[in-house]
Amino acid sequence: MAANPDGISPHVPGDHESAEARLLELKRVIAYHAERYYELDDPEIPDADYDSMLRELIEIEQAHPELITPDSPSQKVGGPRNDAFAPVVHEMAMMSLHNAFSIDELRAWSERIERRLEDRPVPSYATELKFDGLAISLRYEDGRLVQGATRGDGRVGEDVTRNIMTISDIPHRLPPGAPAVLEVRGEVYMSLSSFEALNARQIEEARAAGKPPKLFINPRNTAAGSLRQKDPSITAERNLSFFCYQLGVVEGGPELTSHTATLEWLGSLGLPVNEHSRSVASIDDVADRIAAFEKSRHDFDYEFDGVVVKVDDLGLQAELGADAKAPRWAIAYKLPPEEVSTRLLDIEVSIGPSGQATPFARLATVRVGGVDVSTATLHNQDQVAVKDVRPGDLVIVRRAGDVIPEVVGPVLSARPKGSKPWKFPTRCPECGEPLVRAEGVAATFCINFHCPRQIRGRIEHFASRHAMDIEWLGEKNVDLFVTEGLVADVADLYSLDFDRLLKFDRFGQKSVDNLRGAIEASKAKPLGNLLFGLRIPEIGQVNAQTLAAAFGSMDAVMAASVEELASVDGFGEVIARSVHDWFARPDARDLISRLAEAGLTMEAASTDSSLPQTLEGKTVVVSGTLDGFTRDGAKEAIVARGGKSPGSVSKKTTALVVGAEPGASKVTKAEDAGVPVIDEAAFLVLLETGELPG
Ligand code: IVH
C-alpha cells in the first residue's frame, strides 16, 4: 500500500479507544483532502491514497459500529459545494458508488446480490467504464436544456448551467417527443488530446510572454476546474466532453425496463452515450470485460479509473435499493492506480550512453500501475526545478501503461521541516569531469569522450541487435572489459585476448567460445549495420542504411563531401555535416582502419554478387519518380550491380536517370557536364547490359 499521506500508522484492529483515536485522525485528514479535491479542484494526494484512507475508516467503523457518526465521510457523498455558484437541490439524490478493489470483492458483491434475490435467476450485469471526470446532472424541460448542476454533496449541488451550455457534446434541444422532464446524469471529462493541446498552448503562450509555463497536472482536475469558471468563455476554450450513464427525475417518456435500454433511448435522443457499455450474463463475463479494459486502458482518448457494474434490470434495481451512500445494485471496480504517493529517498543523476545526465528519483518501493517501482525519472534539470522535489519529500509517482515511471510532484503539506531545494551536480558521477549544459538546451551532458560510461555505452550500442548483433556481449561483460582495461573502443573487441577471460569467474570455456563466435560472426554484418553501430550523431538505423545504399562502401562515405552527403534523399545540411565532421576526426579514421584490418565488411549489403556486375566503376544518379522502382529500390539495383548512386551529378557521372518531376538543377547540371540524361526504359537496359542504349 502507498505510504500514508498523513504520516500516521494504520490502525491495528483492537480496542475501542485506539479505534476512536485513529478514526478522529482519519476524519481530520480526509476532511482536509476532501476540501482540496472537491472545493479547490487541487488535490494534493492521488485518488488511490484517499481511497485507502476511506477504506481504513470504513473497516474500523465496521469493527466498531458504535463509533459511526452522521458526519463521518462514510455517510456522506462527495464534498461540500462551492457557494460561488447558486445551489441546486437534487430532487433525486446523486449517489456515489461502493468500490471493489479486486475480482474477489466483485464476486462477493454479486454473491450478496444473488442471495438477496433468493431463488430467482442470476441477473444480467451492465458493464461500463468509470470515467474520470466530474458528475453532472442535466435537466431538460419539454426538450430544452434548462439546467446543469454538479453533484455537490449529493443532495445540493452547484448551478453550472452557463458553463455546461458551452460543451458541444451536450444538446441544447432534444428531438420532438422528448419527455416533459428529463434529468440525465453523466460525467463531464476532458479528452487526452484536448488536455495535451491545452498544455501545448500553455507552453506556447508562456514562451511568447517569456515566462515559465504553468502546466495542468491531469485531465480530471482540469475538467473540474474548467467547469467551475466564472467566465463561461474560458470553459468553452477548454473543449470538454460528456458521457451520460444514468437517469434522474423523469416525467413522461417510454416505459424502460433495463439500464441497457435506458442508455439506448438516451442515445436515440442525441445524448452522448459511451460505445463500450454492454450487458453480460454472468459475473465471469464481467471479469473478462474488466480484464480486456485493463489491457486496452491506454488505447482510449480519455481516462477511466475503473469499470462500473450495474444490475441491468430496473425492477431488480428498485428491489435492491440503496444504503446511505450508494446503491446496492451497482459497484465500481477500481483499476490499479496509476498515481500513488511514496517517499523520495534521494535524487541521483545517471549518465546515458551519449553522456546525457538524467536526474532520477530513488523511491521507497511502491506499487503503481500494477508493478513495484523504486526509481522514477525526473527528466532534466529544469523539471526538478519546476517541480521542486526534494529528498525526504512525500512525492506523487505516476506510471501509466508501458511509460517509464515519473515523479509528478511533491505533497507540500507533508514536506519535512528544514528541507532545501536540490541542486544539480556539477561533475559527472562516472568520471568526475565537469557536466556541461549548452545554452537553450534542456539536457546536461558529460562531454568527456573517455568517460567510462560513454565508452561502455558506445560498445553496448555497437553490439546491439540492429547494429552488429553480438549476442553474447551483454552489459555485464562490457562493464567488466572496460573496468579491467581489456577494451577501450569497439575495435578492441576484435583483438580481445580470449584466454585471459578464463580467469574471470563469469567465464568458462563454453561462454568464451560463444563470445568468440559471436564477435567473429559480426565481421560479416552489412555496412549499414556497421555505420549504425558507430553511433555517429544523426545516424540512426534508417539513415545508416541510406548511407550504405547511396555510397556503397565505407571508403566512399569517408570520401564524400558535405555537398554530396547533403544531396542524399532524406538528408540535409545538418546530417551531412554531422557525418562529414565525424569521419574527419583522426580518432574516427583510425578506428575505421583498425576495423577494416580486423576484417569487417566495408561494402554495402546489397552488393549482390549473384547479379552480373554490369555497373562496376559506373556512377548512376536517379532523379524524380520511376514507375518500376521506389527511390531506394533504384539505388539498391545500381549498387547490387557494382555501381554507385550518389545524390548529385558530377563530371564523373555515367548517366542521370529521370522519372516524373525530376530535380531541375540536376538536369541542368548533367546537361552542362555532358552527362547523358536517360529515361526509365534506358535505365533498364543500362542495368541489364552496363551500356547506354542507342
Ligand atoms: S453511476 C447511482 N456510472 O463515479 C449511481 N458513475 O464513484 C451513480 N462515474 O459519482 C453513478 N463513470 O461521478 C456511474 N459509468 C458510470 C460512471 C460513474 C464515472 C462516477 C460518477 C459517480 C462516481 C462514483
XYZ file of C-alpha atoms and ligand atoms in Angstrom:
718
model
C 0.000 0.000 0.000
C 1.114 3.577 -0.534
C 2.711 5.381 2.380
C 0.064 7.040 4.489
C -0.052 10.669 3.449
C -0.950 11.673 6.977
C 2.253 10.064 8.223
C 0.490 8.097 10.972
C 0.484 4.327 11.093
C -2.693 2.480 10.158
C -4.974 1.226 12.881
C -4.457 -2.344 14.021
C -7.880 -3.788 14.881
C -8.138 -3.705 18.623
C -9.684 -1.770 21.442
C -12.374 0.869 21.241
C -10.152 3.753 22.371
C -7.364 3.326 19.849
C -10.003 2.838 17.160
C -11.669 6.084 18.164
C -8.379 7.981 18.149
C -7.475 6.675 14.732
C -10.950 7.480 13.406
C -10.640 11.070 14.574
C -7.272 11.364 12.893
C -8.592 9.867 9.661
C -11.622 12.155 9.656
C -9.369 15.176 10.072
C -7.033 14.170 7.252
C -9.860 13.025 4.957
C -11.697 16.333 5.508
C -8.537 18.232 4.560
C -8.036 16.259 1.346
C -11.762 16.269 0.510
C -11.669 20.058 0.564
C -8.621 20.134 -1.703
C -10.318 17.733 -4.096
C -13.931 18.853 -4.116
C -13.699 22.533 -3.341
C -10.365 23.676 -4.621
C -10.002 21.196 -7.510
C -6.383 20.938 -6.465
C -5.833 17.573 -4.787
C -2.501 17.015 -3.126
C -2.573 13.253 -2.986
C -3.526 10.610 -5.546
C -7.074 9.252 -5.505
C -5.689 5.854 -4.510
C -4.329 7.276 -1.244
C -7.630 8.978 -0.495
C -9.478 5.748 -1.212
C -7.202 3.746 1.045
C -7.778 6.127 3.967
C -11.511 5.985 3.389
C -11.320 2.229 3.271
C -9.441 2.060 6.526
C -12.048 4.306 8.116
C -14.857 2.059 6.863
C -13.064 -1.046 8.136
C -12.712 0.467 11.596
C -16.359 1.509 11.552
C -17.393 -1.993 10.563
C -15.441 -3.409 13.504
C -16.804 -0.687 15.841
C -20.287 0.309 14.577
C -20.821 2.259 17.819
C -18.295 4.819 16.536
C -20.205 5.701 13.334
C -21.359 9.341 13.434
C -23.559 11.174 10.901
C -20.664 13.470 9.978
C -18.422 10.533 9.049
C -17.177 10.614 5.426
C -18.600 7.095 5.089
C -22.075 8.589 5.472
C -21.590 11.415 3.022
C -21.338 11.593 -0.726
C -18.697 13.751 -2.332
C -17.755 17.037 -0.795
C -19.327 20.314 0.150
C -20.409 22.662 -2.577
C -18.904 25.948 -3.560
C -21.040 28.945 -2.628
C -19.886 30.937 -5.647
C -22.486 29.147 -7.775
C -26.179 29.107 -6.911
C -27.281 25.970 -5.063
C -29.377 23.375 -6.854
C -31.357 20.899 -4.768
C -31.355 17.473 -6.421
C -34.897 16.191 -6.266
C -33.455 12.715 -6.625
C -30.125 12.424 -4.765
C -26.972 11.932 -6.816
C -25.441 8.954 -5.142
C -21.931 7.683 -5.070
C -20.759 4.109 -5.717
C -19.214 1.482 -3.494
C -15.864 0.241 -4.715
C -14.340 -3.188 -5.334
C -10.564 -3.358 -5.489
C -10.252 -6.980 -6.569
C -12.192 -9.579 -8.528
C -12.792 -11.386 -5.220
C -14.516 -8.282 -3.828
C -16.551 -8.031 -7.017
C -17.637 -11.669 -6.688
C -18.521 -11.137 -3.025
C -20.768 -8.237 -4.139
C -22.516 -10.328 -6.804
C -22.984 -13.180 -4.299
C -24.650 -10.759 -1.876
C -26.985 -9.615 -4.647
C -27.792 -13.124 -5.736
C -28.507 -14.114 -2.125
C -30.883 -11.182 -1.757
C -32.693 -12.226 -4.933
C -33.080 -15.707 -3.389
C -34.083 -18.339 -5.920
C -34.627 -16.042 -8.863
C -32.302 -16.464 -11.855
C -28.857 -14.839 -11.815
C -29.299 -11.261 -13.108
C -27.523 -9.819 -16.142
C -24.958 -7.149 -15.411
C -24.470 -3.949 -17.377
C -20.780 -3.074 -17.608
C -19.480 0.365 -18.500
C -16.413 2.483 -17.995
C -15.934 4.576 -14.902
C -14.991 7.868 -16.492
C -12.544 10.021 -14.619
C -14.260 13.400 -14.621
C -16.931 15.270 -12.785
C -20.518 14.065 -12.185
C -23.158 16.370 -13.641
C -26.950 16.359 -13.742
C -28.623 17.883 -16.805
C -32.263 18.904 -16.706
C -34.371 19.123 -19.850
C -37.907 20.526 -19.738
C -40.051 19.973 -22.816
C -36.889 19.051 -24.692
C -34.933 22.204 -23.765
C -31.801 22.156 -21.645
C -32.664 24.318 -18.654
C -30.076 23.433 -16.052
C -26.723 21.795 -15.456
C -25.661 21.098 -11.873
C -22.687 19.487 -10.145
C -23.196 16.678 -7.659
C -22.054 18.701 -4.642
C -22.793 16.668 -1.521
C -25.290 14.521 -3.400
C -28.337 16.472 -2.227
C -27.351 20.021 -3.113
C -25.044 20.844 -5.990
C -23.960 23.953 -7.852
C -25.620 25.587 -10.814
C -23.133 25.489 -13.678
C -25.687 25.844 -16.491
C -23.875 28.606 -18.385
C -20.682 26.584 -18.457
C -22.472 23.360 -19.372
C -24.015 25.157 -22.356
C -20.528 25.557 -23.871
C -19.913 21.794 -24.118
C -20.503 20.820 -27.707
C -21.365 17.163 -26.869
C -24.404 18.324 -24.882
C -27.503 19.094 -26.995
C -29.445 22.228 -26.061
C -32.602 20.746 -27.544
C -33.891 17.198 -27.710
C -35.903 15.891 -30.678
C -39.731 16.142 -30.643
C -41.376 13.632 -28.354
C -38.875 14.110 -25.511
C -40.472 13.773 -22.052
C -41.817 16.790 -20.150
C -38.988 16.497 -17.631
C -35.771 14.566 -18.179
C -32.874 14.613 -15.771
C -29.866 12.821 -17.088
C -26.685 12.204 -15.146
C -23.253 11.686 -16.537
C -19.625 12.656 -16.448
C -18.002 15.764 -17.870
C -14.413 14.920 -18.801
C -11.521 16.207 -20.839
C -10.165 14.014 -23.616
C -6.441 13.300 -23.581
C -5.997 15.032 -26.920
C -7.708 18.193 -25.643
C -5.601 18.037 -22.495
C -2.386 17.760 -24.480
C -3.444 20.555 -26.818
C -4.241 22.767 -23.824
C -0.810 22.210 -22.278
C 0.857 22.770 -25.644
C -0.976 26.110 -25.789
C 0.179 26.958 -22.277
C 3.784 26.327 -23.323
C 3.417 28.442 -26.439
C 1.812 31.352 -24.611
C 4.393 31.238 -21.824
C 7.186 31.211 -24.393
C 5.697 34.236 -26.159
C 5.439 36.030 -22.813
C 8.937 34.928 -21.767
C 7.604 33.217 -18.636
C 7.814 29.637 -17.347
C 4.664 27.703 -18.373
C 2.027 26.816 -15.803
C 1.047 23.313 -16.835
C -2.150 21.463 -15.991
C -1.437 18.312 -13.999
C -4.098 15.909 -15.257
C -7.318 15.895 -17.323
C -9.633 15.232 -14.366
C -8.647 18.238 -12.295
C -8.534 20.377 -15.400
C -12.064 19.326 -16.383
C -13.333 20.079 -12.869
C -11.559 23.433 -12.743
C -12.790 24.352 -16.221
C -16.395 23.662 -15.310
C -16.262 25.985 -12.335
C -15.004 29.019 -14.163
C -16.878 32.244 -13.530
C -16.439 33.131 -17.184
C -18.099 30.564 -19.495
C -15.892 31.650 -22.396
C -12.951 30.053 -20.552
C -14.918 26.812 -20.167
C -15.700 26.957 -23.882
C -12.000 27.128 -24.760
C -11.224 24.011 -22.749
C -13.025 21.654 -25.099
C -14.782 19.463 -22.529
C -16.788 16.346 -23.364
C -19.637 14.405 -21.788
C -20.954 10.838 -21.433
C -24.303 10.109 -19.815
C -24.859 6.967 -17.736
C -27.934 7.345 -15.547
C -31.403 8.893 -15.230
C -32.619 11.263 -12.521
C -36.213 12.510 -12.357
C -38.218 11.689 -15.500
C -41.794 12.739 -16.225
C -43.210 11.129 -19.327
C -41.126 9.139 -21.771
C -41.215 5.442 -22.594
C -41.579 2.566 -20.150
C -37.994 1.374 -19.641
C -37.183 -1.987 -18.114
C -33.385 -2.175 -18.224
C -30.319 0.009 -17.882
C -29.169 -1.058 -21.349
C -32.498 0.052 -22.854
C -32.190 3.347 -20.962
C -28.799 4.067 -22.495
C -30.105 3.168 -25.942
C -33.016 5.529 -25.510
C -30.740 8.360 -24.304
C -28.573 7.761 -27.372
C -31.654 7.993 -29.604
C -32.361 11.439 -28.105
C -28.955 12.599 -29.324
C -27.272 12.439 -25.915
C -23.692 11.111 -25.905
C -23.589 7.517 -24.648
C -20.294 5.668 -24.454
C -19.972 2.939 -27.079
C -18.362 0.418 -24.699
C -21.382 -0.116 -22.417
C -22.613 -3.727 -22.625
C -24.824 -6.127 -20.721
C -23.388 -9.592 -19.928
C -24.917 -12.744 -18.497
C -22.619 -13.609 -15.577
C -20.022 -12.260 -13.206
C -17.389 -14.351 -15.069
C -18.196 -12.376 -18.201
C -17.905 -9.172 -16.182
C -14.421 -10.278 -15.069
C -13.457 -10.948 -18.711
C -14.567 -7.496 -19.773
C -12.660 -5.898 -16.923
C -9.513 -7.764 -17.990
C -9.964 -6.543 -21.567
C -10.495 -2.915 -20.457
C -7.457 -3.123 -18.226
C -5.347 -4.258 -21.152
C -6.573 -1.626 -23.559
C -6.683 1.169 -20.974
C -4.202 3.314 -22.866
C -5.786 2.910 -26.288
C -8.542 5.371 -25.344
C -8.555 9.131 -25.843
C -9.934 9.609 -22.328
C -9.047 8.320 -18.906
C -11.084 5.871 -16.881
C -10.175 4.589 -13.465
C -12.479 1.615 -13.273
C -15.431 -0.317 -14.597
C -18.943 0.267 -13.231
C -21.084 -2.858 -12.939
C -24.847 -2.430 -12.594
C -27.683 -4.935 -12.252
C -29.301 -4.415 -15.657
C -32.956 -4.990 -14.740
C -34.545 -1.790 -13.401
C -37.163 -3.738 -11.422
C -34.420 -5.621 -9.587
C -32.548 -2.349 -9.020
C -35.605 -0.911 -7.283
C -35.928 -4.036 -5.167
C -32.277 -3.990 -4.117
C -32.385 -0.285 -3.174
C -29.581 1.714 -1.634
C -27.821 2.370 1.658
C -26.944 5.853 2.971
C -24.264 6.464 0.399
C -24.677 4.313 -2.660
C -26.988 1.875 -4.427
C -26.689 -1.854 -3.683
C -27.302 -2.709 -7.334
C -24.062 -1.155 -8.627
C -20.380 -1.298 -7.830
C -17.269 0.421 -9.183
C -14.396 -1.967 -9.874
C -11.278 0.180 -9.470
C -8.321 -0.463 -11.775
C -4.843 -0.442 -10.242
C -3.993 3.193 -9.569
C -1.540 4.885 -11.890
C -0.716 7.602 -9.409
C 0.374 6.883 -5.837
C 2.488 8.617 -3.239
C 5.725 7.419 -1.696
C 8.837 8.747 -0.012
C 11.596 10.228 -2.176
C 14.774 8.813 -0.650
C 17.287 10.602 -2.839
C 17.849 12.252 -6.203
C 20.715 10.926 -8.306
C 21.999 11.532 -11.796
C 22.597 8.752 -14.289
C 24.849 9.132 -17.306
C 23.473 7.682 -20.523
C 25.494 6.137 -23.346
C 25.659 9.501 -25.127
C 26.850 11.245 -21.967
C 23.446 12.770 -21.189
C 22.962 13.347 -17.464
C 19.422 12.449 -16.367
C 18.222 13.096 -12.815
C 16.168 10.301 -11.302
C 14.446 9.626 -8.012
C 15.244 6.776 -5.655
C 11.949 5.910 -4.009
C 10.662 3.820 -1.147
C 9.330 0.886 -3.211
C 5.681 1.359 -4.101
C 3.148 -0.446 -6.293
C 1.884 1.737 -9.122
C 0.244 0.835 -12.435
C 0.400 -2.800 -11.323
C 4.202 -3.040 -10.780
C 6.671 -2.351 -7.953
C 8.626 0.805 -8.585
C 11.728 2.057 -6.744
C 13.141 4.554 -9.232
C 11.428 7.152 -11.403
C 12.707 9.662 -13.908
C 12.846 13.394 -13.268
C 13.696 14.086 -16.945
C 16.104 17.011 -16.659
C 17.412 19.863 -14.550
C 14.518 22.221 -15.364
C 11.914 19.631 -14.452
C 13.434 19.139 -10.993
C 13.479 22.907 -10.523
C 9.885 23.422 -11.747
C 8.568 20.580 -9.583
C 10.878 21.480 -6.685
C 11.022 17.928 -5.379
C 13.476 17.382 -2.546
C 14.999 14.304 -0.924
C 12.802 13.361 2.030
C 9.603 14.628 0.339
C 6.477 12.569 0.018
C 6.006 12.587 -3.766
C 3.357 11.547 -6.267
C 4.572 8.920 -8.689
C 2.828 8.096 -11.938
C 3.221 5.043 -14.131
C 0.764 4.693 -16.998
C 0.994 1.615 -19.213
C 4.480 0.977 -20.541
C 5.563 4.528 -19.917
C 8.514 4.778 -17.537
C 7.527 5.876 -14.034
C 7.838 9.592 -13.348
C 7.662 11.854 -10.324
C 4.688 14.182 -10.781
C 5.395 16.443 -7.819
C 5.745 16.739 -4.035
C 2.957 16.647 -1.444
C 3.790 20.039 0.032
C 1.745 19.630 3.203
C 3.930 16.641 4.140
C 7.311 18.306 3.469
C 9.826 17.710 6.273
C 10.944 20.872 8.065
C 14.215 22.456 7.009
C 14.419 20.760 3.589
C 16.343 22.605 0.873
C 15.940 22.663 -2.917
C 18.036 20.007 -4.625
C 20.986 21.134 -6.691
C 22.086 19.545 -9.942
C 25.629 18.118 -9.559
C 28.427 19.939 -11.347
C 30.526 16.848 -12.058
C 29.896 13.556 -13.822
C 29.280 10.804 -11.257
C 31.092 8.328 -13.547
C 34.321 10.125 -14.416
C 34.375 13.216 -12.207
C 34.755 15.607 -15.155
C 32.526 18.736 -15.321
C 28.962 18.421 -16.615
C 28.050 20.904 -19.339
C 24.712 22.384 -20.351
C 24.632 24.192 -23.667
C 22.568 27.357 -23.877
C 18.950 26.886 -24.889
C 19.075 23.116 -24.357
C 17.279 21.242 -21.567
C 19.797 18.405 -21.356
C 23.088 18.398 -19.458
C 25.998 16.319 -20.759
C 29.274 14.780 -19.670
C 31.431 15.708 -22.660
C 34.468 13.630 -21.696
C 34.910 11.276 -24.684
C 36.833 8.879 -22.439
C 34.195 8.769 -19.685
C 33.901 5.045 -18.889
C 30.093 5.251 -19.065
C 30.280 6.603 -22.584
C 32.829 4.004 -23.627
C 30.505 1.318 -22.259
C 27.565 2.986 -23.984
C 29.308 3.028 -27.350
C 30.304 -0.616 -27.074
C 26.828 -1.701 -25.916
C 25.293 0.147 -28.843
C 27.782 -1.372 -31.305
C 26.894 -4.869 -30.058
C 23.122 -4.263 -30.047
C 20.706 -6.242 -32.200
C 20.157 -3.738 -35.007
C 23.847 -2.892 -35.181
C 26.457 -5.706 -35.060
C 24.250 -8.089 -33.073
C 26.995 -9.590 -30.887
C 24.723 -11.801 -28.874
C 26.998 -12.903 -26.020
C 28.362 -9.474 -25.233
C 25.917 -8.267 -22.603
C 26.054 -5.167 -20.416
C 27.854 -7.050 -17.620
C 30.663 -8.237 -19.914
C 31.108 -4.792 -21.407
C 31.300 -3.367 -17.906
C 33.929 -5.949 -16.945
C 36.034 -5.460 -20.098
C 36.079 -1.672 -19.731
C 36.789 -1.731 -15.989
C 39.585 -4.269 -16.464
C 41.062 -2.229 -19.299
C 40.653 -5.066 -21.836
C 38.653 -2.916 -24.238
C 38.742 0.853 -24.742
C 36.809 1.083 -28.002
C 34.827 -1.159 -30.342
C 37.845 -2.126 -32.451
C 39.471 -3.661 -29.367
C 36.733 -6.313 -29.388
C 38.391 -7.838 -32.457
C 41.747 -8.266 -30.749
C 40.395 -9.457 -27.425
C 42.660 -11.940 -25.638
C 40.069 -14.666 -25.090
C 42.395 -16.849 -22.987
C 42.624 -14.073 -20.414
C 38.852 -14.120 -19.987
C 39.015 -17.564 -18.391
C 40.477 -16.118 -15.220
C 37.209 -14.284 -14.520
C 34.553 -16.186 -12.597
C 31.833 -15.331 -15.048
C 33.608 -17.092 -17.926
C 34.011 -20.795 -18.674
C 35.327 -22.353 -21.882
C 31.817 -22.565 -23.322
C 30.935 -18.913 -22.741
C 34.315 -17.794 -24.095
C 33.728 -19.880 -27.233
C 30.240 -18.417 -27.641
C 31.545 -14.884 -27.349
C 34.436 -15.547 -29.743
C 31.941 -16.982 -32.269
C 29.570 -14.033 -31.954
C 32.357 -11.474 -32.388
C 33.709 -13.371 -35.388
C 30.237 -13.578 -36.971
C 29.726 -9.836 -36.564
C 32.520 -9.207 -39.095
C 30.126 -10.238 -41.859
C 27.402 -7.759 -40.845
C 26.400 -5.431 -43.690
C 27.856 -1.944 -43.996
C 24.558 -0.314 -42.954
C 24.695 -2.122 -39.611
C 28.300 -1.071 -39.067
C 27.503 2.573 -39.842
C 24.629 2.442 -37.358
C 26.858 0.764 -34.761
C 29.389 3.600 -34.854
C 26.947 5.933 -33.130
C 27.581 8.834 -35.475
C 25.342 11.708 -34.323
C 22.177 11.946 -36.506
C 22.761 8.469 -37.963
C 20.046 6.154 -36.704
C 19.123 2.823 -38.224
C 17.361 4.248 -41.282
C 19.943 6.904 -42.104
C 22.716 4.320 -41.748
C 21.088 2.020 -44.308
C 20.515 5.000 -46.616
C 24.181 5.994 -46.374
C 25.289 2.457 -47.192
C 22.934 2.204 -50.167
C 23.853 5.640 -51.523
C 27.627 5.270 -51.358
C 28.160 1.541 -51.494
C 31.319 1.437 -49.394
C 32.905 2.843 -46.256
C 35.629 4.431 -48.384
C 33.055 6.286 -50.466
C 31.231 7.514 -47.352
C 34.508 8.725 -45.876
C 35.484 10.484 -49.092
C 32.111 12.170 -49.600
C 31.921 15.947 -49.400
C 29.279 17.744 -47.331
C 27.562 18.637 -50.604
C 27.433 15.029 -51.792
C 26.171 13.872 -48.413
C 23.529 16.599 -48.296
C 22.162 15.544 -51.660
C 21.286 12.056 -50.405
C 17.495 11.674 -50.309
C 16.143 12.477 -46.878
C 19.426 14.018 -45.716
C 20.098 17.709 -45.432
C 22.801 20.045 -44.325
C 22.675 19.037 -40.630
C 23.009 15.301 -41.197
C 25.622 15.792 -43.922
C 27.764 17.974 -41.699
C 27.476 15.583 -38.796
C 28.645 12.622 -40.897
C 31.391 14.619 -42.556
C 32.709 16.009 -39.269
C 32.668 12.627 -37.621
C 34.723 11.000 -40.365
C 37.114 13.962 -40.404
C 38.220 13.152 -36.859
C 41.601 11.400 -36.725
C 40.443 9.050 -33.951
C 37.410 8.043 -36.060
C 39.587 7.378 -39.140
C 41.954 5.356 -37.011
C 39.040 3.351 -35.627
C 37.724 2.597 -39.129
C 41.106 1.442 -40.378
C 41.504 -0.887 -37.367
C 38.016 -2.293 -38.028
C 38.880 -2.806 -41.699
C 42.106 -4.548 -40.722
C 40.137 -6.825 -38.400
C 38.187 -7.949 -41.489
C 34.794 -6.253 -41.042
C 32.567 -5.818 -44.097
C 33.199 -2.403 -45.562
C 30.993 -2.781 -48.659
C 27.225 -2.277 -48.928
C 24.998 -5.215 -48.044
C 23.111 -5.053 -51.287
C 26.198 -5.734 -53.397
C 24.717 -8.993 -54.519
C 27.493 -10.872 -56.247
C 24.977 -13.297 -57.755
C 23.935 -10.462 -60.083
C 26.210 -9.649 -63.029
C 28.340 -6.655 -62.013
C 27.337 -4.633 -65.074
C 27.851 -1.258 -63.399
C 31.276 -1.846 -61.886
C 33.078 1.511 -61.769
C 29.993 3.375 -63.002
C 28.037 6.096 -61.212
C 24.324 6.456 -61.917
C 22.241 9.247 -60.384
C 18.449 8.943 -60.174
C 16.048 11.897 -60.039
C 12.230 12.005 -59.983
C 9.726 9.201 -59.597
C 10.155 5.988 -61.581
C 7.302 3.592 -62.328
C 9.005 0.324 -61.516
C 11.257 1.341 -58.606
C 11.000 3.171 -55.338
C 13.719 5.742 -54.778
C 15.739 3.405 -52.548
C 14.917 0.456 -54.811
C 16.547 2.147 -57.812
C 19.668 2.896 -55.798
C 19.796 -0.643 -54.482
C 19.522 -2.007 -58.026
C 22.535 0.099 -59.047
C 24.625 -0.817 -56.013
C 23.685 -4.506 -56.380
C 25.307 -4.437 -59.848
C 28.516 -2.925 -58.541
C 27.657 0.707 -59.294
C 27.426 3.807 -57.144
C 24.422 6.050 -56.776
C 25.135 9.341 -55.008
C 22.520 12.074 -54.800
C 24.222 14.594 -57.039
C 25.598 14.795 -60.556
C 29.278 15.398 -61.265
C 31.520 15.177 -64.316
C 32.221 11.543 -63.450
C 28.532 10.541 -63.505
C 27.821 7.837 -66.123
C 24.166 8.801 -66.552
C 21.318 10.711 -64.931
C 18.079 8.697 -64.876
C 14.996 10.920 -64.842
C 11.495 9.892 -63.844
C 8.430 12.074 -63.306
C 9.178 15.514 -61.847
C 12.960 15.305 -61.722
C 15.072 17.927 -59.920
C 15.627 20.764 -62.420
C 19.080 21.583 -61.059
C 20.256 18.016 -61.542
C 19.126 18.016 -65.176
C 20.828 21.358 -65.880
C 23.997 20.199 -64.160
C 24.019 16.967 -66.195
C 23.493 18.826 -69.438
C 26.251 21.307 -68.584
C 28.659 18.496 -67.708
C 27.745 16.490 -70.805
C 26.301 13.655 -68.734
C 23.692 11.597 -70.662
C 20.142 12.092 -69.336
C 18.118 8.879 -69.790
C 14.575 7.642 -69.122
C 13.415 4.568 -67.210
C 13.454 2.273 -70.284
C 17.092 3.176 -70.979
C 17.841 2.677 -67.270
C 16.590 -0.924 -67.527
C 18.930 -1.546 -70.452
C 21.781 0.058 -68.530
C 21.156 -2.195 -65.519
C 20.992 -5.260 -67.737
C 23.967 -4.619 -70.007
C 26.012 -1.845 -68.455
C 25.648 0.025 -71.750
C 23.624 3.076 -72.691
C 21.192 2.210 -75.473
C 21.449 3.861 -78.877
S -23.306 5.561 -11.932
C -26.288 5.800 -8.561
N -21.709 5.172 -13.941
O -18.241 7.682 -10.336
C -25.106 5.568 -9.442
N -20.998 6.651 -12.224
O -17.684 6.927 -7.566
C -24.485 6.799 -9.903
N -18.815 7.676 -12.631
O -20.498 9.894 -8.857
C -23.226 6.664 -10.605
N -18.441 6.731 -14.579
O -19.143 10.668 -10.941
C -21.888 5.802 -12.776
N -20.401 4.770 -15.828
C -20.575 5.391 -14.668
C -19.628 6.283 -14.126
C -19.881 6.887 -12.891
C -17.969 7.575 -13.665
C -18.545 8.493 -11.444
C -19.684 9.370 -11.027
C -20.030 8.882 -9.663
C -18.737 8.309 -9.183
C -18.907 7.329 -8.073
